[in-house]
Coordinates of C-alpha atoms in Angstrom, one line a residue:
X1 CA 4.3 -2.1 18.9
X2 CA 6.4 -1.8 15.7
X3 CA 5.5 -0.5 12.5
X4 CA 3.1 -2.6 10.3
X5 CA 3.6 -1.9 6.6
X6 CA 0.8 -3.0 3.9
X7 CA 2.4 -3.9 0.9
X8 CA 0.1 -4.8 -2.4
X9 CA -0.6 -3.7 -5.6
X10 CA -2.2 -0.3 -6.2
X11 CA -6.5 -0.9 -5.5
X12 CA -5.8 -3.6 -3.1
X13 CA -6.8 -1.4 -0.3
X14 CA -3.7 -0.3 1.7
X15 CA -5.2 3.5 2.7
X16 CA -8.4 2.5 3.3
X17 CA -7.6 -0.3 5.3
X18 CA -5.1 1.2 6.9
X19 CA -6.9 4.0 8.0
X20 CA -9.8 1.9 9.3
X21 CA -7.4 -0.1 11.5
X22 CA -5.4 2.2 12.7
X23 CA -8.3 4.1 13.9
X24 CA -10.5 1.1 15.8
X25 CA -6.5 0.2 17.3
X26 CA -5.7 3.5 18.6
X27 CA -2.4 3.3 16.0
X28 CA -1.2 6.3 14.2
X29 CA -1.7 5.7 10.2
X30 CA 0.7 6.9 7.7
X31 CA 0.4 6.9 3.6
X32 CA 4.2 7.2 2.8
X33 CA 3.3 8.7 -0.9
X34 CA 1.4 11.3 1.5
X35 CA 3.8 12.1 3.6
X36 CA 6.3 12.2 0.7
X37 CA 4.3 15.0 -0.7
X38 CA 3.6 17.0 2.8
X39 CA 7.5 16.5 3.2
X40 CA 8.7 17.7 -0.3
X41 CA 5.6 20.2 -0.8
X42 CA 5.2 18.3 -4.7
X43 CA 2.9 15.3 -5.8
X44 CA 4.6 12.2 -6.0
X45 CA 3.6 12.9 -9.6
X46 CA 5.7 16.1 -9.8
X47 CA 8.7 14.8 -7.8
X48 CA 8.8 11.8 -10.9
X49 CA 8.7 14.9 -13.3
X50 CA 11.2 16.6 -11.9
X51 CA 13.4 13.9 -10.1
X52 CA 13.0 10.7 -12.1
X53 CA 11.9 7.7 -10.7
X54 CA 15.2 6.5 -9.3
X55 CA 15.5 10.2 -7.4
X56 CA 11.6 9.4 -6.4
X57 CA 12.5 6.2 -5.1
X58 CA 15.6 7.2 -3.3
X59 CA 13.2 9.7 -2.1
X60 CA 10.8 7.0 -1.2
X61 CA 13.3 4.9 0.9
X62 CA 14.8 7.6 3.2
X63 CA 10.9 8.5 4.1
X64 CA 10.6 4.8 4.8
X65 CA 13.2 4.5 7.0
X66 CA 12.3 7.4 9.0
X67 CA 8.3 6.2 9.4
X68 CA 9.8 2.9 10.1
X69 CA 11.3 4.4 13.3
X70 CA 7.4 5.3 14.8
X71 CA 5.4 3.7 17.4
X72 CA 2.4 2.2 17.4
X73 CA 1.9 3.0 13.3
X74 CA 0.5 1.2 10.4
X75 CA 2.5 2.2 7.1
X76 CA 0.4 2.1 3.9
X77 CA 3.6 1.8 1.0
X78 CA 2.9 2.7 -2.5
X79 CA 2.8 0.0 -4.9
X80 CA 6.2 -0.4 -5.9
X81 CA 7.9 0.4 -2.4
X82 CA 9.1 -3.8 -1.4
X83 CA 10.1 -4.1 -5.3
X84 CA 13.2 -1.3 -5.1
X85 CA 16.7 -1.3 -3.3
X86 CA 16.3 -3.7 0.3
X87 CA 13.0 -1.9 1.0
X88 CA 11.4 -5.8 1.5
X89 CA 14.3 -6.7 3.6
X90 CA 14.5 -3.3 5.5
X91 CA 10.3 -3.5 6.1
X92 CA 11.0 -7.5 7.8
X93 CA 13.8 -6.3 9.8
X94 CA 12.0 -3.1 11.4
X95 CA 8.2 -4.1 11.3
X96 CA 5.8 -6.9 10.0
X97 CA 5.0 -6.9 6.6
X98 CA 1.7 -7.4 5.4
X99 CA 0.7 -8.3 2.1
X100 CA -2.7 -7.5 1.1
X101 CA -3.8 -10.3 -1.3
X102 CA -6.6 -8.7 -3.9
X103 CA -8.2 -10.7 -7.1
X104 CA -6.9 -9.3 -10.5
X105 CA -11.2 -8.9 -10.8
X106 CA -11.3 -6.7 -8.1
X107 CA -8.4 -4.9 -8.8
X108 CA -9.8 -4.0 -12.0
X109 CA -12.9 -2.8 -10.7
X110 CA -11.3 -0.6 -8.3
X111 CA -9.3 0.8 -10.5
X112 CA -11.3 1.8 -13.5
X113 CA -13.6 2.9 -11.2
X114 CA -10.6 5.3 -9.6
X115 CA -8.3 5.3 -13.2
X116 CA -8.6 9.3 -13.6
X117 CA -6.9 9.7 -10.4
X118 CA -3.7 7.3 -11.6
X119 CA -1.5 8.9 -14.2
X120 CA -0.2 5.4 -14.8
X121 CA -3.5 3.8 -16.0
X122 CA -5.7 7.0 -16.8
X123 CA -5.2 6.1 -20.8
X124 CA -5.7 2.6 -20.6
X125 CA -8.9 0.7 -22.5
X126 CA -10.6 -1.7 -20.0
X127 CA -8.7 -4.8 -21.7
X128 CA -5.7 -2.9 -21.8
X129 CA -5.7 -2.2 -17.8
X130 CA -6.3 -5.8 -17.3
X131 CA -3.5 -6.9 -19.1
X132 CA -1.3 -4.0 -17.5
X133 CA -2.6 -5.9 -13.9
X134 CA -2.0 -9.1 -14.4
X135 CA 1.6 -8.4 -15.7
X136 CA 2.7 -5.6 -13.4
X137 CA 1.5 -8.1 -10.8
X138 CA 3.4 -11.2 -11.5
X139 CA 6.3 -8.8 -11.8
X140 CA 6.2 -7.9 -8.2
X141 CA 4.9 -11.1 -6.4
X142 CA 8.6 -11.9 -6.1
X143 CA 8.9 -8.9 -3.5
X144 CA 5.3 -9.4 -2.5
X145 CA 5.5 -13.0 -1.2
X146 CA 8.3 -11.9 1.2
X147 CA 6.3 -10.5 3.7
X148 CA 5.3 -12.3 6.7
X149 CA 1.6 -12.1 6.9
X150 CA -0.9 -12.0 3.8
X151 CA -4.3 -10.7 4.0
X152 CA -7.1 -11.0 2.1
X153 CA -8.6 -7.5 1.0
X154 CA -11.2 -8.3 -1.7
X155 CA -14.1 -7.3 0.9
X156 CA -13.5 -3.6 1.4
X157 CA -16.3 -1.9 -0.7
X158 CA -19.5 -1.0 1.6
X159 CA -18.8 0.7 4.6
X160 CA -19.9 -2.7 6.6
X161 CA -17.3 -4.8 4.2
X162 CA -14.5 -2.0 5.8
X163 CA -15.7 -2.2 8.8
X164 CA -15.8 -6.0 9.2
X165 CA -12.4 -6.6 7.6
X166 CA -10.4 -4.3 9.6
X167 CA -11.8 -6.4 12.8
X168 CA -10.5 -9.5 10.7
X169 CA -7.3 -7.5 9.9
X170 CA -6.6 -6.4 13.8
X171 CA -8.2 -10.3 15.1
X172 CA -5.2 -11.9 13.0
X173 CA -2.1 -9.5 14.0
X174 CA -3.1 -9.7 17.4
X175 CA -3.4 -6.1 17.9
X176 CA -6.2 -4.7 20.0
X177 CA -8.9 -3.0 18.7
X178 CA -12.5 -1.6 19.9
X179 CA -15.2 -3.6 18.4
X180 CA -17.2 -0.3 17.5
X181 CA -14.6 1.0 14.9

């Protein structure tokens, strides 16, 4: 099978969905801003300090590529991954692209809930990170909307939620799955 990437904002659910389908398909899983870090031995937050983020995405790209070769995997991308160099183009040609359609109301939940852990938003006031959403997101739909399959992924809060959209998730790639999860 070749590589399925999840594109989407940042709180729409890429890990955990990810993980959760790869593990009822029998698919190997792969955060790329993990595997960034277990490759480099930094924090994508570090490699931005010390690099820059055109060296971090440069970064970024060559770790794509080289995931992008894998069997049988499901890629979670980092946020801004389709919106730099021919990343989008690159992810149709090798894989199926998946973007993972989230409400602005529950991205905002997710991510004040989870700010502390996102150097980008930690600061912001609740108005101020919904502002920050809605525009960072209409910057990216261009990139976004180039992928071949969207998904909704506003259901992914009780274990049950996870559970059941995952089976959705598998039921309409067509990729085989157990129905225990």
């Amino acid at each position: 099978m070749r590589p399925i990437f999840l594109i989407g904002y940042m709180g729409c659910g890429k890990s955990t969905l990810g993980r959760i389908a790869s593990s009822m398909s029998g698919c190997s899983f792969v955060d790329l801003d993990m595997y960034i870090e277990g490759r480099f031995h930094a924090s994508v937050k570090e490699i931005f300090a010390t690099r820059g983020e055109e060296g971090f995405r440069k970064l970024e790209q060559a770790m794509l590529h080289e995931v992008g070769e894998f069997e049988d995997v499901i890629v979670a991308c980092g946020g801004g991954t389709p919106c730099f160099f021919d990343n989008m183009e690159w992810m149709n040609d090798h894989g199926v692209t998946v973007y993972l359609d989230t409400s602005v109301d529950k991205l905002f939940t997710r991510l004040k809930r989870g700010r502390h852990k996102r150097p980008l938003i930690a600061e912001k006031t609740d108005d101020e990170l919904r502002d920050f959403i809605v525009e960072a997101l209409a910057g990216r739909m261009p990139h976004y909307s180039k992928a071949k399959v969207v998904f909704k992924s506003d259901l992914l809060d009780s274990e049950s939620e996870k559970t059941d959209t995952a089976r959705r998730f598998l039921e309409q790639l067509n990729i085989p799955g157990n129905a225990h999860g």
